[in-house]
PDB file of C-alpha atoms in Angstrom:
ATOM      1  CA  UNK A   1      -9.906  16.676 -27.146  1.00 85.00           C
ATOM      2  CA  UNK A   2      -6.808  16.232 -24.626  1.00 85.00           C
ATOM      3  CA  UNK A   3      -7.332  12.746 -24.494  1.00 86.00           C
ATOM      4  CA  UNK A   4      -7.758  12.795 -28.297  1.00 91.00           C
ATOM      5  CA  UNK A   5      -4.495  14.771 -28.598  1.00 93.00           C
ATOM      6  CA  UNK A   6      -2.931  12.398 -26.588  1.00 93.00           C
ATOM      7  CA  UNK A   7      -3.485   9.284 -28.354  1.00 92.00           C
ATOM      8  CA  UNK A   8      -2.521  10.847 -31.570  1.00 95.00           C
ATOM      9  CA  UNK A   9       1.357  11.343 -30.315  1.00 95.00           C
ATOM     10  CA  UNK A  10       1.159   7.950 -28.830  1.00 94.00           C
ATOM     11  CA  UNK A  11       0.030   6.313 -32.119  1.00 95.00           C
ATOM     12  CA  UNK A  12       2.903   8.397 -33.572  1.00 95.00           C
ATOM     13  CA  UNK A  13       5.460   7.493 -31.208  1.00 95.00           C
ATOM     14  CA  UNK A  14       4.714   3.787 -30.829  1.00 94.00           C
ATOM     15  CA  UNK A  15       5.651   3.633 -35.047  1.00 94.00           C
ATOM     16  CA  UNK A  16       9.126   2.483 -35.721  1.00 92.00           C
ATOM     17  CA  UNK A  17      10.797   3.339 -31.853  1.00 93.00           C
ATOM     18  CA  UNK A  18      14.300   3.614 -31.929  1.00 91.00           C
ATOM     19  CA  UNK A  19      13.797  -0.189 -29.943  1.00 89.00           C
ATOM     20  CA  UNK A  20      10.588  -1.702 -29.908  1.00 90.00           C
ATOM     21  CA  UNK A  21      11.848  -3.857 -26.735  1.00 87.00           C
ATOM     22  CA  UNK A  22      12.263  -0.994 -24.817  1.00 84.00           C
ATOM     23  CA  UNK A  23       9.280   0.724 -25.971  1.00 91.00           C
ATOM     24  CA  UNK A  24       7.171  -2.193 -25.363  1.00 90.00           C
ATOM     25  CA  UNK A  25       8.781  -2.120 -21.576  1.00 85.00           C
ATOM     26  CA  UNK A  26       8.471   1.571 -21.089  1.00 86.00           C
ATOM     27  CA  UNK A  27       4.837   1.311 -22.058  1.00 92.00           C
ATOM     28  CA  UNK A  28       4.013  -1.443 -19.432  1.00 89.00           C
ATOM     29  CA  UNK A  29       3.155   1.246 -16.660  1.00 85.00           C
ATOM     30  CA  UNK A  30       1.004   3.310 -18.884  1.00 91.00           C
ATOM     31  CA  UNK A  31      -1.098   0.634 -19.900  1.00 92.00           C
ATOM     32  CA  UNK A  32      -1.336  -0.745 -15.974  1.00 90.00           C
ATOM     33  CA  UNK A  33      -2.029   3.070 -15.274  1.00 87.00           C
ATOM     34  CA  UNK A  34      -4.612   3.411 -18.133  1.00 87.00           C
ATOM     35  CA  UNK A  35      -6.552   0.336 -17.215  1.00 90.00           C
ATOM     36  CA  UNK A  36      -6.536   1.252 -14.247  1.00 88.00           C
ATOM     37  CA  UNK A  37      -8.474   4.655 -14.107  1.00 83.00           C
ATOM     38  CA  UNK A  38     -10.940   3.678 -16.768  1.00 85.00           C
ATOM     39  CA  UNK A  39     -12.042   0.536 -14.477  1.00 88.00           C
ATOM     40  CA  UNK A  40     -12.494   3.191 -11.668  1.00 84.00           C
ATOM     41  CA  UNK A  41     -13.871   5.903 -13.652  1.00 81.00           C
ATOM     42  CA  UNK A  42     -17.661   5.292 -12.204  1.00 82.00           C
ATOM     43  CA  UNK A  43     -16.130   5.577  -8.727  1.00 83.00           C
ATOM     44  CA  UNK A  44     -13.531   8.609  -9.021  1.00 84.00           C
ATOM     45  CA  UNK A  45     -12.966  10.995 -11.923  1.00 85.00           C
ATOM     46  CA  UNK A  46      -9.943  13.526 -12.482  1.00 87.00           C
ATOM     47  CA  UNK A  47     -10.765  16.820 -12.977  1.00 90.00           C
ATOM     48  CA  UNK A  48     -10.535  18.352 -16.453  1.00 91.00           C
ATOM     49  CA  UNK A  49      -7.483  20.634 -15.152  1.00 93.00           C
ATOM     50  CA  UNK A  50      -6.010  17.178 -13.300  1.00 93.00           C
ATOM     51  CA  UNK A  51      -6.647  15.237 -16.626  1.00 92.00           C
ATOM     52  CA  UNK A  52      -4.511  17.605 -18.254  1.00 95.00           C
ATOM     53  CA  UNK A  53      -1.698  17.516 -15.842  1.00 96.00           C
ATOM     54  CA  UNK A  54      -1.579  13.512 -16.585  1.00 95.00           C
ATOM     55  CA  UNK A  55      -1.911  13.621 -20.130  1.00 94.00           C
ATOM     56  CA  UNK A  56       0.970  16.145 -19.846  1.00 96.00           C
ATOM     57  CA  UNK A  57       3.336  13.843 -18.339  1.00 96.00           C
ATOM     58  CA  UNK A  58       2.159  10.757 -20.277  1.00 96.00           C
ATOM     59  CA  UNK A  59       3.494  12.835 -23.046  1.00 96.00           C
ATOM     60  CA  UNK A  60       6.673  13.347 -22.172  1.00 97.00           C
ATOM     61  CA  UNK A  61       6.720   9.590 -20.712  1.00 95.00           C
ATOM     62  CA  UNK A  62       5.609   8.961 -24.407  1.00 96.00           C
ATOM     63  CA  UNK A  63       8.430  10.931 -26.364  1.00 96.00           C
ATOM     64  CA  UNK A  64      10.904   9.049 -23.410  1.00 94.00           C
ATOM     65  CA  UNK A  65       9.795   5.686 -24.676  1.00 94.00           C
ATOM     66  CA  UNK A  66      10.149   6.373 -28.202  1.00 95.00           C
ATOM     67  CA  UNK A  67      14.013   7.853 -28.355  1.00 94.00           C
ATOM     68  CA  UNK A  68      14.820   5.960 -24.700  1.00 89.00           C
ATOM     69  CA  UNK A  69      15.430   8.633 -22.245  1.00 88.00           C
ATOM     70  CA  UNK A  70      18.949   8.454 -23.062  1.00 87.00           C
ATOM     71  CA  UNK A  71      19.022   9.448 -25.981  1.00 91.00           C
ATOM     72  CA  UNK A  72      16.132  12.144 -26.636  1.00 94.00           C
ATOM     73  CA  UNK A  73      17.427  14.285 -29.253  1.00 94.00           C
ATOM     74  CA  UNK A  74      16.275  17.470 -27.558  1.00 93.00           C
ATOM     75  CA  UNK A  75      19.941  18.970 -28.165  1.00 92.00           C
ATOM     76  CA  UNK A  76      19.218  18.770 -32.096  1.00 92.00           C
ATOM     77  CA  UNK A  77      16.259  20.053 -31.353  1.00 93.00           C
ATOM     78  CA  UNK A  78      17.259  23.146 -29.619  1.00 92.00           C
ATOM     79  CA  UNK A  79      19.806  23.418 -32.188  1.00 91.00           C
ATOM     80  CA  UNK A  80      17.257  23.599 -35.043  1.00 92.00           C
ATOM     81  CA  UNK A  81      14.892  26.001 -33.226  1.00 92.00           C
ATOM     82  CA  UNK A  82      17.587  28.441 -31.346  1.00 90.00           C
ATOM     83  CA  UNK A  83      21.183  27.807 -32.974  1.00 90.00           C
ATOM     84  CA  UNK A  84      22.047  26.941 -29.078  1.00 88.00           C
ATOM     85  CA  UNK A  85      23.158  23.704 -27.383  1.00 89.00           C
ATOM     86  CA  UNK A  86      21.053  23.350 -24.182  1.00 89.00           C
ATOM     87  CA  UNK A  87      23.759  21.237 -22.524  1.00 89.00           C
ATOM     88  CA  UNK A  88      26.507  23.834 -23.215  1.00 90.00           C
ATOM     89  CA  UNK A  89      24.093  26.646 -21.810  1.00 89.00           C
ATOM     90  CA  UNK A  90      23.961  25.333 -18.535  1.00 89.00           C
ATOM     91  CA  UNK A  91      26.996  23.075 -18.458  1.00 88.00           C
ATOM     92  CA  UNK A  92      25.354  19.650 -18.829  1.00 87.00           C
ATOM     93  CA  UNK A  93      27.726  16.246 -19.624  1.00 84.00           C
ATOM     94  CA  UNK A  94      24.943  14.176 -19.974  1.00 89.00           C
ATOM     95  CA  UNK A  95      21.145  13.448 -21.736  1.00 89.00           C
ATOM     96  CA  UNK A  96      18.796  15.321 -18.867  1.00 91.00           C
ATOM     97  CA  UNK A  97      15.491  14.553 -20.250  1.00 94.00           C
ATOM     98  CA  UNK A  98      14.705  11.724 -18.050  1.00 93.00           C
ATOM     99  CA  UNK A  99      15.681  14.448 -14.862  1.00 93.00           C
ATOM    100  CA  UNK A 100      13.067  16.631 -16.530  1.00 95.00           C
ATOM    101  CA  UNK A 101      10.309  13.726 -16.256  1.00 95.00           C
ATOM    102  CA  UNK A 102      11.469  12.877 -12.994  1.00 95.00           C
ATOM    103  CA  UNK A 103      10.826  16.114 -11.883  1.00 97.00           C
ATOM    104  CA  UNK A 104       7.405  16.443 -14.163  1.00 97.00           C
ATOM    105  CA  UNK A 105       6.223  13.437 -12.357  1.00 96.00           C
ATOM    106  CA  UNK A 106       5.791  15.616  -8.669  1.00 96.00           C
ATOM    107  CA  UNK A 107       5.214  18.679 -10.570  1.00 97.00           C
ATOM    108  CA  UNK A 108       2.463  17.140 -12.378  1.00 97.00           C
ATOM    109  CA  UNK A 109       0.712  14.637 -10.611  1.00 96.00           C
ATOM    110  CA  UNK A 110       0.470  15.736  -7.075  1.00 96.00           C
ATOM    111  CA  UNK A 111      -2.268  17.924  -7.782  1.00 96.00           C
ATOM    112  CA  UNK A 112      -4.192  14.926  -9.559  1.00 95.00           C
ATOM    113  CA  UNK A 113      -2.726  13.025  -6.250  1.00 95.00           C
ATOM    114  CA  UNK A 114      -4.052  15.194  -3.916  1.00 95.00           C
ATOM    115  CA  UNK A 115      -7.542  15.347  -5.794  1.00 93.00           C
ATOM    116  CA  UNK A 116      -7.810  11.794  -4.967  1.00 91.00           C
ATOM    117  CA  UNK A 117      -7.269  12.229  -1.130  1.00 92.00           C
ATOM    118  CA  UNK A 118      -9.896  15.022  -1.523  1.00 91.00           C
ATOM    119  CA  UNK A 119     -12.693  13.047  -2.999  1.00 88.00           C
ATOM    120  CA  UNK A 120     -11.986   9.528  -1.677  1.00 86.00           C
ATOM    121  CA  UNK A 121      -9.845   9.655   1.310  1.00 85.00           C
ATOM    122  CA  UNK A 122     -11.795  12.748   2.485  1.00 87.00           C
ATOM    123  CA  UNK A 123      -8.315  13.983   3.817  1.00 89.00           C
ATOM    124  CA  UNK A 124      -8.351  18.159   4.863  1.00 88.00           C
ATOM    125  CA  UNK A 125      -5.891  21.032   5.914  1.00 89.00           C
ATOM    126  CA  UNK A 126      -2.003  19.968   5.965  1.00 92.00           C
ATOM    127  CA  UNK A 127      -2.514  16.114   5.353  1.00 93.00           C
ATOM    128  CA  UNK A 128      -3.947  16.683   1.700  1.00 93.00           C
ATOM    129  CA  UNK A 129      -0.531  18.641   0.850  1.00 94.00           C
ATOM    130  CA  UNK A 130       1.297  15.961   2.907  1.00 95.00           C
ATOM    131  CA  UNK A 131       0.182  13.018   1.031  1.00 95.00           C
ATOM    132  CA  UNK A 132       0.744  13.740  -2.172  1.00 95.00           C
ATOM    133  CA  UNK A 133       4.316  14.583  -1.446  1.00 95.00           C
ATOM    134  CA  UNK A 134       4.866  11.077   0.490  1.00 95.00           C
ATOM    135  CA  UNK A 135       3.580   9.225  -2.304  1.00 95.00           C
ATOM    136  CA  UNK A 136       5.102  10.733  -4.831  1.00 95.00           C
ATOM    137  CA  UNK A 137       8.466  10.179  -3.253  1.00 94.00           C
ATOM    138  CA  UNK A 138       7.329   6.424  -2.141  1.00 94.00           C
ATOM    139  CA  UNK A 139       6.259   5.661  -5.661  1.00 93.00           C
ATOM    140  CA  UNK A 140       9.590   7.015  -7.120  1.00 93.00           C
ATOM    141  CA  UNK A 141      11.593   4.328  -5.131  1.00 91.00           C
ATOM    142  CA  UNK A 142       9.397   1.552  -5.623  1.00 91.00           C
ATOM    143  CA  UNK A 143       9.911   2.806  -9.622  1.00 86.00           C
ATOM    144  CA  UNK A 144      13.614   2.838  -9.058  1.00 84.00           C
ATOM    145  CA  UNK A 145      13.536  -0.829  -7.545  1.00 87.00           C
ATOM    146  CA  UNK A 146      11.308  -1.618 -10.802  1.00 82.00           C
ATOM    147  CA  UNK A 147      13.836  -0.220 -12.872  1.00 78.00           C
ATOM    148  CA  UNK A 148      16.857  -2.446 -10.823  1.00 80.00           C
ATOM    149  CA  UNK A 149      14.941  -4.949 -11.404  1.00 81.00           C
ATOM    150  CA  UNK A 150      13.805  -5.053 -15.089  1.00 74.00           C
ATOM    151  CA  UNK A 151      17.469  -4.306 -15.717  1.00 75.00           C
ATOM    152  CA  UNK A 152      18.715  -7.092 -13.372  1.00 79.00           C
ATOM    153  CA  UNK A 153      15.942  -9.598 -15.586  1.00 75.00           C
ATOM    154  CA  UNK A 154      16.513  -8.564 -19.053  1.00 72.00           C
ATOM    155  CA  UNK A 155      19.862  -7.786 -18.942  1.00 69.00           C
ATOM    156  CA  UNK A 156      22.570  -6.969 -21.672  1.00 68.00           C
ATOM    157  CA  UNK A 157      21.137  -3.541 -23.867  1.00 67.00           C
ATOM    158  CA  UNK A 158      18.105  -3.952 -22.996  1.00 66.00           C
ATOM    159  CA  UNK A 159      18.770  -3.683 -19.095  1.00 58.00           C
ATOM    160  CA  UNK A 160      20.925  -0.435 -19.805  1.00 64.00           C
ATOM    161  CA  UNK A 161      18.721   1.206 -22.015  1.00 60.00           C
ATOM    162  CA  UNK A 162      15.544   0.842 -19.532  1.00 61.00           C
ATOM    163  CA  UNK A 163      17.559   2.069 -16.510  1.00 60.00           C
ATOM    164  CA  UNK A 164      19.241   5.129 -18.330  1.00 62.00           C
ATOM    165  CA  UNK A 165      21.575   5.647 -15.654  1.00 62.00           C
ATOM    166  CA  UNK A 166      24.382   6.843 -18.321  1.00 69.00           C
ATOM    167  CA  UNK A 167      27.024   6.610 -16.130  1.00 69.00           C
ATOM    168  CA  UNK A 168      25.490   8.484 -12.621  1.00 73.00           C
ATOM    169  CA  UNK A 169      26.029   5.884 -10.004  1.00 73.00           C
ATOM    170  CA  UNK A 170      23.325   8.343  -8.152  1.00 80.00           C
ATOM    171  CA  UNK A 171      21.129   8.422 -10.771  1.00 81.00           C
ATOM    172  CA  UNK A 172      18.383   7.034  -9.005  1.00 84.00           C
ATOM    173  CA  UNK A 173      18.630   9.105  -5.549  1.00 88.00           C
ATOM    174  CA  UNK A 174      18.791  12.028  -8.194  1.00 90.00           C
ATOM    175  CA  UNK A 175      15.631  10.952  -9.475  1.00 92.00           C
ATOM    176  CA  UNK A 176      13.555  10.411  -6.204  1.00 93.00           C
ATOM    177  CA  UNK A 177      15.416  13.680  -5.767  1.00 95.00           C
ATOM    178  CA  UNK A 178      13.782  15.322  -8.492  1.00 96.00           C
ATOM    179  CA  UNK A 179      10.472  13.576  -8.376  1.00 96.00           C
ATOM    180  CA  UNK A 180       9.900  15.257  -4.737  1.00 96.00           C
ATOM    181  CA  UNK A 181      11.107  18.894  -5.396  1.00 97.00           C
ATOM    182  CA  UNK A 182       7.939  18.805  -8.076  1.00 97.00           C
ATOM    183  CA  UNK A 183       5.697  17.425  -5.520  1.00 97.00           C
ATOM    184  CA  UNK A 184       6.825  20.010  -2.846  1.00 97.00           C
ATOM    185  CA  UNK A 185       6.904  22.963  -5.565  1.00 97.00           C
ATOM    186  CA  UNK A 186       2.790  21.704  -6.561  1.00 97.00           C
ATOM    187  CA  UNK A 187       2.025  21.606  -3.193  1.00 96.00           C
ATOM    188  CA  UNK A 188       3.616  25.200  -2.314  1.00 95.00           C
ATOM    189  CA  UNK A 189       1.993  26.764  -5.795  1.00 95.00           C
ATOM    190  CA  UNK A 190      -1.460  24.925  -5.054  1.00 94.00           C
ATOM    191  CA  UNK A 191      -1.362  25.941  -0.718  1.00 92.00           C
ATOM    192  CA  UNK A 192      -0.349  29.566  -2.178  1.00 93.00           C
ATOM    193  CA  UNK A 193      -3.560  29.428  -4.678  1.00 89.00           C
ATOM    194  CA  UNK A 194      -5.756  28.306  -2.156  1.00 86.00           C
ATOM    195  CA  UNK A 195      -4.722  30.970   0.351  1.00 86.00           C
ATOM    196  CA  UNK A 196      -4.992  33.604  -2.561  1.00 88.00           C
ATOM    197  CA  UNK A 197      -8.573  32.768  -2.946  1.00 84.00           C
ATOM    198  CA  UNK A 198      -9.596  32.544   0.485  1.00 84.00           C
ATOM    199  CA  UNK A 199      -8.313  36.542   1.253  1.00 84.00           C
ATOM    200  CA  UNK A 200      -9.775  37.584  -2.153  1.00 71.00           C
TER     201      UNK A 200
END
């Protein structure tokens, strides 16, 4: 039903993006990424709960792809819902939606990370909280030298619209930044679960 759910705001999304060239870019990594775990779905299989922390971020990744992170319209948004600007709340200057996937991209896939060093890697104890941290953060830069380089390729509005940097000449250290502090914070909520369970 997830899955299902999914593939509905995709379908959605992927009608009339606010540029298809973009879109069709942004969308590269999914389909890679969707290819392949169903060609290794006979050898390792997300959990349901892990399944649903992926679809989560594909979702955001989908509304990202659609607008451009750049130029999500989540201030309208909050406007229509709440009568308040989200940037003026906390004294923003710029679009932060692609910080927010950044960030959903440790806090959301290192558990499905880790359940992969569980099942195949056989990894215990510190290592499997370990891992999924230094992959998340290695994975992060090689998507930041991905993004250099698309831009470096394409060029012109293109270029700038896939690397989103709006101005912040650290906006990829901010990124990596962001992408770890969700890793750690999974890690830290899943070690704290575990140890919960084992006392009770």
């Amino acid at each position: 039903m997830a899955l299902g759910a999914y593939l509905l705001l995709w379908v959605a999304l992927a009608i009339a993006p606010s540029y298809r060239q973009d879109w069709l870019l942004e969308n590269l990594l999914v389909l890679v990424f969707g290819l392949t775990l169903w060609s290794i779905r006979h050898w390792f299989r997300l959990s349901d709960g892990a399944l649903l922390l992926v679809l989560a971020f594909l979702s955001l990744h989908a509304i990202g792809a659609h607008y451009t992170y750049a130029e999500v319209p989540y201030e309208r948004w909050s406007q229509a819902l709440t009568g308040h600007s989200l940037n003026a709340w906390f004294g923003w200057e710029r679009n932060q939606f692609d910080r927010l996937v950044h960030f959903s991209y440790g806090l959301l896939l290192a558990v499905p990370m880790r359940e992969f060093f569980l099942k195949i890697v056989e990894v215990r104890g510190f290592w499997s909280y370990f891992l999924p941290m230094d992959i998340t953060l290695s994975t992060s830069a090689l998507f930041e030298l991905f993004e250099w380089g698309a831009a470096e390729w394409f060029g012109g509005d293109l270029g700038m619209a896939y690397l989103g940097t709006q101005g912040d000449v650290w906006d990829a250290h901010k990124d990596m930044a962001l992408a770890a502090l969700g890793a750690v914070l999974a890690m830290c909520l899943c070690a704290g679960w575990h140890a919960w369970r084992r006392r009770s």
